[in-house]
Amino acid sequence: MKEKEYFVQREVLDEIRLDEVAQKGTWSVKPTLGERVKESLRCSGPRLKHILLSWIPVLGWLPRYSFRENAIGDLISGCSVGIMHLPQGMAYALLASLRPVFGLYTSLYPVLVYFIFGTSRHISIGTFAVISIMIGSVTERLAPDSNFIVNGTNGTEIVNLDERDAYRVQIACSLTVLAGIFQILLGVVRFGFVVTYLSEPLVRGYTTGSACHVCVSQLKYLFGVAPSRFTGPLSLIYIIAATIITHFCGLTDKYYIDVVGEIPSGLKAPRAPDATLFSKVLGDAFAVAIVGYAINISLGKTFALKHGYKVDSNQELVALGLSNTVGGFFQCYSVTSSLSRSLVQESTGGKTQVAGLISSIIVLITVLKIGSLFEDLPKAVLSTIVFVNLKGMFKQFMDVPSLWKTNKVDLLVWLVTFTSTILLNLDLGLAVSIGFSMLTVIFRTQLPHYSILGNVPGTDLYLDTEKYKEAKEIPGIKIFRSSTTIYYTNAEMYLEVLQEKSGIEIGKLLTAKKKQQAKQKRKQEKEKKKAKKEEKKQKKAVKHLPNGTFSLKESEINKRKVSEETNGQRQGNGVAANGLSKGRVNWAYQPDTTISESDSDTGCHGDDSITQVSHHSDEEKGKASGSGTHSIILDISTTSFVDSVTVKTLKNIFRDFGEVDLEIYLAGCQACVVEQLETAGFFSESIPKSRLFVTVHDAVLHILNKLGQKDFMLDMSCNTQM
């Protein structure tokens, strides 16, 4: 099959010429602040409708609900998910250290709220193992059994379970309401992107570590033991140890089966949370808010991508926040979407959140009428339900070999997150995980890949010379590129690697130039003194001659003085004896005062390729470094923004390299970066915009044309192979 070809013919474009050709406008397409404020305050029918539909999505899709297409699927899906809500709600309530009935409440109210305000059609809101265990760690920390011990009969001490459980409900509700307020505020200020800082490896490692906590918390129900509760770092290890010792050493005198217990019929009236607890659960509430939203939006976007619709990340924050806030007033604890229930809701034919509405009706019927049927359900059965539902989370251990093959940095994030969650508990583990994830981002930007680019013969492509054999450096021109944005954390390294890769140590060259200039200045002063002495001698000779017999006129003496000074100047600057200039001399590279060179023409090989280019002053420039470099092109196409440190660094590069007669050019600069450079006052007489080119190839052609190397310029209408 014949290779495809394309032809390009255009002039070399620097930034100034690009503005002319592309007709860059100075107008602003963005409205001003005043216009935005005025628009936000404007009231009209269409605007009011748009606001209502954006904040209350159910008004948009429910009136257009198709019973023929969706009703049967939503009914079957709702019944299936509702049946799952019952055992999961009661089982996960135990994880939160609450009575099972509160799990049923949590499977009712928040689902109804999300039905009104949510934007995902397939996720199932309600109890979730990870969030439940996070709530449980707070309730048991603030309301341990030791705080509710009372004297029993025969001098024994017993725990007042009713008082303890009532206080734990207050803690859980206060935490839930506060977490909901955080989520609403973040959604209102359009801060939904915050979850992007929780990478997928972090979320999966965190949920896997949380699943281990969940499993350990269920051992006491599974084996029928009651070990002391430990909290804080390494608490997981103490739980495990206490359970094993208690069970296998026979430390309990009486074995009995613990059951669910009383499930009161009916619904309880709403009650305001205890605001005095907010200060005690502030950090935990924020962690619950972020983790709950991260799980919710990840599942929501997964199903939206699969079924071709859009999930609004900010509205999801508001919907989840309202579900938690309203639920907290009805003695519910924090909710998020469940993977197992969401998969059932989607796989059984669910099309809209009507399925969630139907599932909540089933839970409501259970709470009102048939809750008593579950009173004798053993808690061991609920713990097995928890274990079964954690199967998907434990499958995430398969991420380890997969990440080992694909991305070891992501693997490290996963392992650190999992380990810190296991050892430091859920709150500290999350903080450590986020901090470590941020560090990996910083290190990646601080340690980018730097490369010297070379031209691929017959093309306008410039590739890394270390990775592509056919990429050839253009003699006298160094093309330098960083793989990431240049900003304050890596700007210093950028300058250091530029000198290392180009073979030009700017510090040494500047020092050498200063020494040479000082030497030249001393020589010129010496020549001036010598000329003055000669002038005095000539004047004395004139005075002693007889009147009217001047051998030298005063004007001739002055001419000779000027001539001698000029010759001295030329000799110091490396001008040949015949007085004809052989080109500009770079004193930083040229320690000698005499210059010998021969101009040589070298032909190019291949299809109009730039392979051999020589410059008549290459031998002069670079004797000190051996590089022969006269021009440097900085490819900054990967830079997406510039800060003040970047601007200063680039200015210093232009100044310092210019001091040793090296020309610096920029290439591939994005339009937004050009605007930022203009705002920062980067361009000036010493750094004109004509030094900024559209592509690296434009810059190369400009340099070659400037140096008179037209024979070696790549033809603009060349045949470029694809």
XYZ file of C-alpha atoms in Angstrom:
722
model
C 0.000 0.000 0.000
C 1.371 3.378 -0.972
C 2.264 5.660 1.905
C 0.111 8.752 2.348
C 1.783 12.083 1.737
C 1.024 15.692 2.438
C 2.490 18.978 1.281
C 2.921 22.171 3.290
C 3.847 25.528 1.850
C 3.794 28.641 4.011
C 6.035 31.369 5.298
C 8.010 31.123 8.524
C 5.801 32.444 11.317
C 6.971 34.152 14.461
C 4.462 35.429 17.032
C 4.204 38.895 15.459
C 3.558 37.540 11.970
C 1.139 34.937 13.355
C -0.986 37.680 14.892
C -1.158 39.357 11.483
C -1.888 36.216 9.452
C -4.420 34.733 11.869
C -5.870 38.189 12.648
C -5.606 37.929 16.396
C -8.324 40.014 17.998
C -8.076 42.209 21.032
C -11.733 41.844 21.945
C -12.839 39.811 24.966
C -15.425 37.066 24.560
C -15.858 36.745 28.325
C -18.419 39.020 29.985
C -17.133 41.473 32.544
C -17.775 41.059 36.258
C -20.482 43.689 36.152
C -22.195 41.962 33.250
C -22.085 38.620 35.036
C -23.581 40.114 38.202
C -26.273 41.868 36.170
C -27.082 38.646 34.338
C -27.293 36.662 37.561
C -29.787 39.158 39.006
C -31.944 39.246 35.908
C -35.258 37.441 36.328
C -37.261 35.962 33.478
C -39.482 32.997 32.806
C -36.917 30.897 30.905
C -34.223 31.728 33.450
C -36.435 30.722 36.377
C -37.293 27.471 34.619
C -33.617 26.755 33.960
C -32.725 27.369 37.610
C -35.507 25.095 38.857
C -34.573 22.285 36.488
C -30.893 22.529 37.382
C -31.503 22.463 41.136
C -34.463 20.055 41.107
C -33.742 17.599 38.267
C -36.839 15.486 38.907
C -38.965 18.300 37.434
C -37.169 17.807 34.151
C -37.392 14.044 33.637
C -40.429 12.872 35.618
C -43.069 14.724 33.493
C -41.564 13.025 30.436
C -41.440 9.593 32.062
C -42.421 6.830 29.616
C -44.430 4.128 31.360
C -44.332 1.880 28.309
C -40.535 1.846 28.115
C -39.502 2.172 31.753
C -42.252 1.100 34.159
C -41.720 -2.683 34.114
C -37.937 -2.443 34.346
C -38.076 0.094 37.181
C -40.650 -1.997 39.069
C -38.594 -5.199 38.917
C -35.405 -3.319 39.691
C -37.002 -1.432 42.597
C -38.336 -4.601 44.198
C -34.965 -6.346 43.858
C -33.051 -3.437 45.354
C -35.659 -2.959 48.103
C -35.215 -6.568 49.199
C -31.460 -5.991 49.314
C -31.921 -2.840 51.380
C -33.474 -4.768 54.267
C -30.623 -7.091 55.260
C -27.913 -4.649 54.193
C -29.469 -1.779 56.129
C -29.652 -3.789 59.330
C -26.210 -5.334 58.851
C -24.464 -2.063 58.072
C -26.136 -0.393 61.073
C -24.103 -2.783 63.228
C -20.969 -1.440 61.542
C -22.010 2.045 62.648
C -22.507 0.648 66.204
C -26.209 1.440 65.976
C -29.288 -0.718 66.342
C -30.420 -2.424 63.091
C -33.623 -0.390 62.824
C -31.605 2.760 62.159
C -30.188 1.059 59.092
C -33.740 0.685 57.810
C -34.410 4.378 58.407
C -31.211 5.167 56.483
C -32.483 3.059 53.573
C -35.699 5.091 53.435
C -35.425 8.869 53.806
C -32.180 9.591 51.910
C -33.380 7.508 48.952
C -36.492 9.670 48.653
C -34.435 12.873 48.782
C -32.014 11.642 46.115
C -34.960 10.709 43.896
C -35.829 14.430 43.787
C -32.382 16.027 43.543
C -30.067 13.390 42.031
C -28.887 13.237 38.420
C -27.809 9.591 38.144
C -30.413 7.127 36.902
C -28.855 3.911 38.138
C -27.018 4.278 41.441
C -28.649 3.056 44.646
C -28.300 5.476 47.563
C -28.325 4.113 51.104
C -26.110 2.349 53.601
C -22.581 1.424 52.591
C -19.969 -0.587 54.458
C -17.100 1.917 54.289
C -19.197 4.888 55.411
C -20.840 2.773 58.125
C -17.498 1.741 59.597
C -16.346 5.388 59.520
C -19.467 6.367 61.468
C -18.907 3.463 63.860
C -15.360 4.542 64.643
C -16.695 7.948 65.741
C -19.677 6.706 67.753
C -17.567 4.198 69.702
C -14.830 6.744 70.282
C -17.182 9.375 71.701
C -19.564 6.954 73.404
C -17.574 3.938 74.636
C -19.161 1.313 76.856
C -17.053 2.478 79.790
C -19.001 5.753 79.923
C -22.308 3.978 80.567
C -21.438 1.422 83.248
C -23.942 1.204 86.103
C -24.087 -0.963 89.203
C -26.140 -4.067 88.750
C -27.405 -6.664 91.172
C -24.955 -8.477 93.460
C -22.388 -5.712 93.006
C -21.830 -6.413 89.293
C -21.268 -3.715 86.716
C -23.353 -3.655 83.565
C -23.604 -1.323 80.581
C -26.715 0.806 80.217
C -27.359 -0.141 76.592
C -30.408 2.060 76.119
C -28.615 5.212 77.235
C -25.488 4.297 75.264
C -27.371 3.574 72.048
C -29.425 6.760 72.337
C -26.274 8.866 72.673
C -24.619 7.063 69.775
C -27.626 7.901 67.612
C -27.206 11.580 68.521
C -23.515 11.412 67.555
C -24.250 9.676 64.247
C -27.024 12.141 63.344
C -24.929 15.190 64.220
C -22.017 13.876 62.173
C -24.331 13.093 59.251
C -25.945 16.539 59.230
C -22.551 18.259 59.403
C -21.208 16.077 56.554
C -24.309 16.965 54.535
C -23.778 20.685 55.143
C -20.188 20.362 53.907
C -21.392 18.637 50.746
C -24.109 21.222 50.075
C -21.700 24.118 50.511
C -19.138 22.519 48.195
C -21.846 21.902 45.605
C -23.229 25.450 45.783
C -19.784 26.989 45.206
C -19.268 24.578 42.282
C -16.474 22.705 44.010
C -17.307 19.300 42.594
C -13.866 18.965 41.041
C -12.357 18.436 44.517
C -12.929 14.716 44.131
C -10.515 14.637 41.189
C -7.706 14.830 43.733
C -8.752 11.393 44.928
C -7.296 9.198 42.220
C -8.807 5.825 41.374
C -5.903 3.865 42.935
C -6.365 5.892 46.130
C -10.120 5.273 46.296
C -9.767 1.559 45.547
C -6.918 1.126 48.027
C -8.918 2.991 50.667
C -12.076 0.953 50.160
C -10.068 -2.278 50.234
C -8.445 -1.270 53.523
C -11.848 -0.251 54.856
C -13.224 -3.651 53.862
C -10.616 -5.253 56.118
C -11.825 -3.094 58.993
C -15.396 -4.123 58.217
C -14.505 -7.814 58.258
C -12.691 -7.546 61.563
C -15.581 -5.628 63.093
C -17.907 -8.518 62.212
C -15.790 -11.256 63.808
C -17.370 -10.695 67.207
C -20.836 -11.325 65.753
C -19.667 -14.259 63.692
C -17.958 -16.045 66.599
C -20.272 -14.809 69.343
C -17.610 -13.048 71.404
C -17.499 -9.616 72.957
C -13.902 -8.295 73.067
C -13.030 -4.827 74.288
C -13.176 -2.115 71.663
C -9.914 -0.428 70.591
C -9.686 2.802 68.631
C -6.888 4.799 67.091
C -3.730 3.664 65.295
C -3.068 -0.109 65.206
C -6.591 -0.730 66.547
C -7.186 -3.345 63.856
C -4.316 -5.463 65.175
C -5.712 -5.282 68.762
C -9.143 -6.316 67.612
C -7.934 -9.348 65.807
C -5.737 -10.382 68.764
C -8.514 -9.994 71.325
C -11.001 -11.941 69.212
C -8.652 -14.876 68.671
C -7.680 -15.097 72.342
C -11.238 -14.761 73.553
C -12.636 -17.344 71.178
C -9.995 -20.079 71.243
C -9.070 -19.833 74.924
C -12.638 -20.210 76.079
C -12.679 -17.041 78.126
C -16.440 -16.649 77.949
C -18.501 -18.600 80.456
C -21.720 -18.493 78.527
C -22.293 -18.802 74.803
C -25.473 -17.434 73.356
C -26.739 -16.256 70.006
C -27.080 -12.517 69.731
C -30.140 -11.493 67.711
C -31.334 -8.273 66.115
C -33.782 -7.488 68.891
C -36.747 -5.176 68.897
C -37.617 -3.331 65.706
C -40.202 -0.707 66.668
C -43.058 -0.208 64.243
C -43.762 3.182 62.774
C -41.662 6.215 62.000
C -40.164 8.639 64.457
C -40.704 12.365 64.373
C -37.830 14.482 63.087
C -35.444 15.833 65.664
C -32.749 18.471 65.381
C -29.204 17.182 65.839
C -27.122 18.113 68.865
C -25.106 21.090 67.630
C -22.763 20.880 70.626
C -21.285 17.740 69.074
C -20.268 19.493 65.850
C -16.905 20.599 67.204
C -16.091 17.023 68.253
C -16.870 15.475 64.864
C -15.722 18.269 62.545
C -12.775 16.435 60.968
C -14.643 13.138 60.783
C -17.619 14.815 59.091
C -15.413 16.309 56.399
C -13.731 12.941 55.772
C -17.129 11.228 55.516
C -18.349 13.949 53.142
C -15.384 13.588 50.802
C -15.230 9.769 50.826
C -18.992 9.444 50.396
C -19.010 11.832 47.452
C -15.964 10.184 45.854
C -17.660 6.778 45.890
C -20.962 8.244 44.719
C -19.617 10.232 41.766
C -17.303 7.450 40.597
C -20.197 4.997 40.387
C -22.508 7.621 38.898
C -20.077 8.519 36.119
C -19.403 4.848 35.401
C -23.074 4.104 34.716
C -23.600 7.421 32.907
C -20.762 6.614 30.505
C -22.152 3.136 29.921
C -25.685 4.342 29.140
C -24.881 7.616 27.401
C -26.095 10.376 29.694
C -24.425 13.040 31.834
C -24.059 13.295 35.596
C -23.637 16.787 37.049
C -20.826 16.524 39.617
C -21.839 19.707 41.472
C -25.518 18.772 41.597
C -24.514 15.329 42.881
C -22.774 17.057 45.780
C -25.946 18.998 46.550
C -28.165 15.919 46.198
C -25.966 13.801 48.454
C -25.670 16.650 50.942
C -29.442 17.086 51.099
C -29.887 13.329 51.504
C -27.561 13.381 54.505
C -28.888 16.601 56.008
C -32.552 15.647 55.776
C -31.792 12.072 56.821
C -29.901 13.303 59.885
C -33.099 14.932 61.160
C -34.899 11.569 60.853
C -32.245 9.570 62.769
C -30.393 8.347 59.694
C -26.648 8.178 59.359
C -24.494 9.138 56.382
C -25.188 7.504 53.021
C -23.602 7.017 49.634
C -24.158 4.721 46.666
C -23.585 0.991 47.007
C -21.796 -0.929 44.263
C -23.702 -4.180 44.835
C -27.159 -2.560 44.918
C -26.334 -0.281 41.982
C -25.264 -3.260 39.882
C -28.519 -5.036 40.738
C -30.553 -1.910 39.980
C -28.900 -1.579 36.571
C -28.776 -5.278 35.618
C -32.437 -5.970 36.455
C -33.667 -3.350 34.012
C -33.778 -0.154 36.047
C -33.914 2.932 33.817
C -34.596 5.822 36.219
C -34.648 6.697 39.912
C -38.248 5.505 40.015
C -36.601 2.183 40.896
C -35.149 3.880 43.991
C -38.587 5.236 44.863
C -40.072 1.737 44.685
C -37.264 0.296 46.826
C -37.913 2.925 49.509
C -41.620 1.992 49.519
C -40.653 -1.625 50.263
C -38.461 -0.457 53.147
C -41.315 1.737 54.401
C -43.721 -1.217 54.424
C -41.143 -3.238 56.342
C -40.688 -0.551 58.977
C -44.435 0.003 59.393
C -45.812 -3.542 59.294
C -43.415 -6.458 59.088
C -40.371 -5.247 61.017
C -41.172 -7.578 63.909
C -40.468 -10.592 61.666
C -36.757 -9.707 61.740
C -36.438 -9.416 65.524
C -35.172 -12.972 65.962
C -32.686 -12.747 63.099
C -29.222 -13.688 64.468
C -26.581 -11.005 64.140
C -24.232 -13.696 62.861
C -26.440 -13.925 59.781
C -26.160 -10.167 59.274
C -22.377 -10.420 59.574
C -22.316 -13.064 56.848
C -24.364 -10.702 54.680
C -21.671 -8.095 55.220
C -18.944 -10.563 54.262
C -20.754 -11.543 51.081
C -21.249 -7.920 50.041
C -17.571 -7.191 50.577
C -16.609 -9.702 47.920
C -16.345 -6.998 45.266
C -14.053 -4.902 47.429
C -11.694 -7.794 48.102
C -11.477 -8.419 44.364
C -9.678 -5.078 44.259
C -6.567 -6.875 45.513
C -6.151 -7.850 41.871
C -5.243 -4.201 41.264
C -1.784 -4.950 42.662
C -0.473 -7.193 39.834
C -2.273 -5.055 37.258
C -0.698 -1.808 38.497
C 2.692 -3.508 38.779
C 2.590 -4.029 35.025
C 1.102 -0.674 34.045
C 2.103 2.059 36.513
C 4.303 1.535 39.558
C 3.633 5.021 40.957
C -0.103 4.276 41.063
C 0.751 0.937 42.646
C 2.701 2.753 45.350
C -0.289 5.044 45.988
C -2.552 1.989 46.277
C -0.232 0.190 48.700
C 0.424 3.239 50.883
C -3.305 3.985 51.029
C -4.178 0.408 51.924
C -1.434 0.116 54.554
C -2.159 3.481 56.195
C -5.886 2.697 56.281
C -5.208 -0.642 57.965
C -2.708 0.644 60.521
C -3.849 4.217 61.201
C -7.630 3.807 61.051
C -9.960 5.354 58.509
C -9.607 9.061 59.307
C -5.829 9.243 59.693
C -5.397 6.730 56.883
C -7.327 8.947 54.474
C -5.302 12.022 55.441
C -2.000 10.186 54.973
C -3.186 8.752 51.648
C -4.182 12.141 50.237
C -0.913 13.673 51.416
C 1.122 10.916 49.797
C -0.867 11.172 46.573
C -0.143 14.919 46.448
C 3.559 14.200 46.971
C 3.623 11.876 43.959
C 2.143 14.656 41.816
C 4.759 17.102 43.080
C 7.610 14.681 42.469
C 6.350 13.933 38.972
C 6.365 17.614 38.070
C 9.707 18.192 39.784
C 11.342 15.305 37.988
C 10.206 15.608 34.361
C 11.961 14.165 31.353
C 14.268 16.605 29.573
C 15.450 16.003 26.034
C 17.462 17.448 23.168
C 15.508 17.263 19.935
C 16.789 16.424 16.483
C 15.280 16.649 13.026
C 13.989 13.532 11.287
C 15.339 13.745 7.706
C 12.744 14.676 5.123
C 10.211 15.904 7.683
C 9.443 18.820 9.958
C 9.437 16.483 12.960
C 11.760 17.016 15.919
C 12.186 14.069 18.291
C 14.298 13.045 21.263
C 17.756 12.182 19.963
C 18.258 9.624 22.745
C 15.180 7.626 21.767
C 15.064 8.024 17.984
C 18.068 6.990 15.958
C 17.043 8.957 12.872
C 16.607 12.208 14.814
C 19.743 14.222 14.009
C 20.859 17.359 15.785
C 21.308 20.425 13.600
C 24.908 21.629 14.001
C 25.073 24.884 15.901
C 21.445 24.666 17.104
C 20.310 23.053 20.370
C 16.585 22.325 20.734
C 15.603 21.717 24.368
C 12.267 20.457 25.706
C 10.765 19.575 29.092
C 7.975 17.009 29.392
C 5.950 19.105 31.833
C 4.976 22.648 32.715
C 7.782 24.906 33.897
C 6.877 26.507 37.216
C 8.443 27.420 40.531
C 9.116 23.855 41.734
C 11.199 22.840 38.712
C 12.362 26.145 37.202
C 15.822 25.916 38.767
C 16.231 22.338 37.596
C 15.133 23.399 34.105
C 18.032 25.836 33.894
C 20.520 23.307 35.279
C 19.514 20.545 32.871
C 19.511 23.009 29.950
C 23.181 23.722 30.607
C 23.952 20.035 31.105
C 22.156 18.844 27.964
C 23.496 21.631 25.752
C 27.033 21.279 27.072
C 27.186 25.003 27.839
C 28.142 25.955 31.390
C 26.965 29.516 31.436
C 28.703 30.366 34.714
C 32.136 29.402 33.452
C 31.579 31.153 30.156
C 30.499 34.373 31.826
C 33.536 34.230 34.103
C 35.810 33.618 31.138
C 34.244 36.503 29.260
C 34.669 38.870 32.185
C 38.330 37.903 32.474
C 38.829 38.403 28.750
C 37.081 41.757 28.843
C 39.238 42.834 31.794
C 42.363 41.737 29.924
C 41.246 43.605 26.817
C 40.494 46.711 28.849
C 43.968 46.646 30.402
C 45.495 46.251 26.955
C 43.516 49.186 25.591
C 44.564 51.361 28.513
C 48.164 50.356 27.892
C 47.794 51.307 24.230
C 46.327 54.665 25.193
C 49.225 55.405 27.524
C 51.687 54.420 24.796
C 49.898 56.685 22.317
C 50.004 59.599 24.737
C 53.761 59.135 25.241
C 54.260 59.022 21.492
C 52.203 62.160 21.121
C 54.351 63.980 23.671
C 57.510 62.931 21.847
C 56.118 64.202 18.560
C 55.199 67.540 20.125
C 58.718 67.914 21.533
C 60.201 67.150 18.107
C 58.012 69.805 16.514
C 59.025 72.455 19.024
C 62.786 71.954 18.337
C 62.450 72.287 14.558
C 63.263 75.650 12.923
C 60.324 77.978 12.216
C 58.267 77.026 9.152
C 59.878 73.597 8.749
C 57.275 71.335 10.337
C 57.759 67.745 9.320
C 54.380 66.773 10.787
C 51.336 68.901 11.037
C 49.157 68.748 14.106
C 46.290 67.327 12.083
C 48.481 64.502 10.873
C 49.517 63.719 14.446
C 45.888 63.455 15.434
C 45.179 61.233 12.444
C 48.053 58.950 13.394
C 46.788 58.801 16.979
C 43.328 57.809 15.838
C 44.783 55.274 13.407
C 46.915 53.659 16.108
C 43.994 53.439 18.512
C 41.811 51.939 15.802
C 44.418 49.347 14.885
C 44.806 48.431 18.541
C 41.056 48.075 18.846
C 40.883 45.830 15.777
C 43.707 43.638 16.955
C 42.023 43.207 20.321
C 38.799 42.186 18.619
C 40.440 39.589 16.419
C 40.459 41.489 13.145
C 42.963 40.211 10.615
C 45.978 42.249 9.538
C 44.310 43.359 6.344
C 41.565 45.018 8.419
C 38.687 42.914 6.969
C 36.319 41.521 9.579
C 36.008 37.759 9.735
C 32.729 37.796 11.742
C 31.577 38.607 15.257
C 33.772 37.137 17.960
C 32.348 35.517 21.101
C 35.017 36.294 23.700
C 33.534 33.780 26.135
C 34.433 31.050 23.680
C 37.555 32.654 22.145
C 40.520 33.037 24.469
C 42.987 33.831 21.690
C 43.352 37.231 20.037
C 44.195 35.783 16.658
C 41.580 33.974 14.623
C 42.116 31.525 11.836
C 39.238 29.894 10.125
C 38.154 28.629 6.753
C 34.677 28.765 5.377
C 33.420 25.404 4.260
C 30.269 24.460 2.409
C 28.693 21.147 3.191
C 25.965 19.621 1.065
C 22.844 18.045 2.475
C 21.836 14.453 1.976
C 18.405 12.901 1.631
C 15.157 14.533 0.582
C 15.733 18.172 1.516
C 16.807 17.072 5.004
C 18.704 19.196 7.440
C 21.588 16.911 8.253
C 24.801 18.909 7.847
C 24.752 22.644 8.522
C 27.858 24.681 9.255
C 28.238 28.318 10.122
C 31.240 30.453 9.373
C 31.542 31.485 13.029
C 30.956 28.028 14.542
C 34.675 27.534 15.010
C 34.926 30.847 16.789
C 31.931 30.178 19.019
C 32.422 27.188 21.207
C 36.150 26.641 21.431
C 35.872 26.831 25.183
C 32.971 24.387 25.430
C 33.583 22.422 22.276
C 29.890 22.579 21.415
C 29.967 24.982 18.473
C 26.475 26.135 19.483
C 25.281 29.530 18.337
C 21.497 29.226 18.866
C 19.204 27.556 21.416
C 15.516 26.865 20.840
C 13.357 26.251 23.923
C 10.347 24.133 22.997
C 7.753 25.110 25.625
C 4.745 23.525 23.952
C 4.160 21.389 27.075
C 3.883 24.452 29.331
C 0.249 25.219 30.166
C 0.843 28.231 32.405
C 3.666 30.446 33.635
C 4.194 31.904 37.083
C 6.472 34.734 38.170
C 9.383 32.352 38.787
C 9.089 30.970 35.257
C 9.113 34.475 33.771
C 12.222 35.400 35.755
C 13.938 32.152 34.770
C 13.274 32.720 31.056
C 14.447 36.329 31.311
C 17.656 35.165 32.983
C 18.209 32.610 30.225
C 17.851 35.279 27.529
C 20.153 37.648 29.453
C 22.903 35.226 30.492
C 23.115 33.274 27.262
C 22.954 36.527 25.320
C 25.971 37.737 27.270
C 28.027 34.984 25.632
C 26.530 35.676 22.179
C 24.085 32.773 22.162
C 20.728 33.483 20.540
C 17.684 32.168 22.452
C 14.330 31.432 20.792
C 10.984 30.143 22.110
C 8.762 27.784 20.132
C 5.344 26.167 20.451
C 4.015 28.600 23.032
C 0.263 28.278 23.629
C -1.907 31.378 23.198
C -2.851 31.515 26.884
C 0.819 31.346 27.846
C 1.661 34.174 25.431
C -0.985 36.319 27.098
C 0.444 35.507 30.531
C 3.937 36.431 29.336
C 2.631 39.731 27.971
C 0.865 40.497 31.242
C 4.032 39.717 33.198
C 6.037 42.177 31.068
C 8.246 39.467 29.583
C 8.616 40.957 26.113
C 10.848 44.002 25.694
C 13.447 45.454 23.318
C 15.939 42.820 24.448
C 13.330 40.035 24.166
C 11.051 40.929 21.234
C 8.090 38.799 20.215
C 9.992 38.019 17.035
C 11.974 35.545 19.160
C 8.801 33.500 19.658
C 7.863 31.084 16.858
C 4.827 28.958 16.151
C 6.764 25.707 15.843
C 10.298 24.476 16.337
C 10.632 24.097 12.577
C 9.789 27.777 12.036
C 12.498 28.755 14.485
C 15.066 26.494 12.798
C 14.323 27.881 9.340
C 14.540 31.439 10.668
C 17.963 30.780 12.194
C 19.325 29.137 9.053
C 18.019 31.940 6.872
C 19.499 34.536 9.214
C 22.900 32.867 9.002
C 22.722 32.640 5.216
C 22.384 28.870 5.122
C 19.687 28.827 2.448
C 21.267 25.844 0.750
C 20.496 23.742 3.781
C 17.021 25.002 4.565
C 14.232 22.493 4.343
C 11.997 23.407 1.426
C 8.661 24.648 2.705
C 6.847 22.610 0.057
C 8.809 19.459 0.865
C 7.401 15.967 0.521
C 6.831 14.861 4.107
C 6.225 11.156 4.628
C 3.481 10.100 7.034
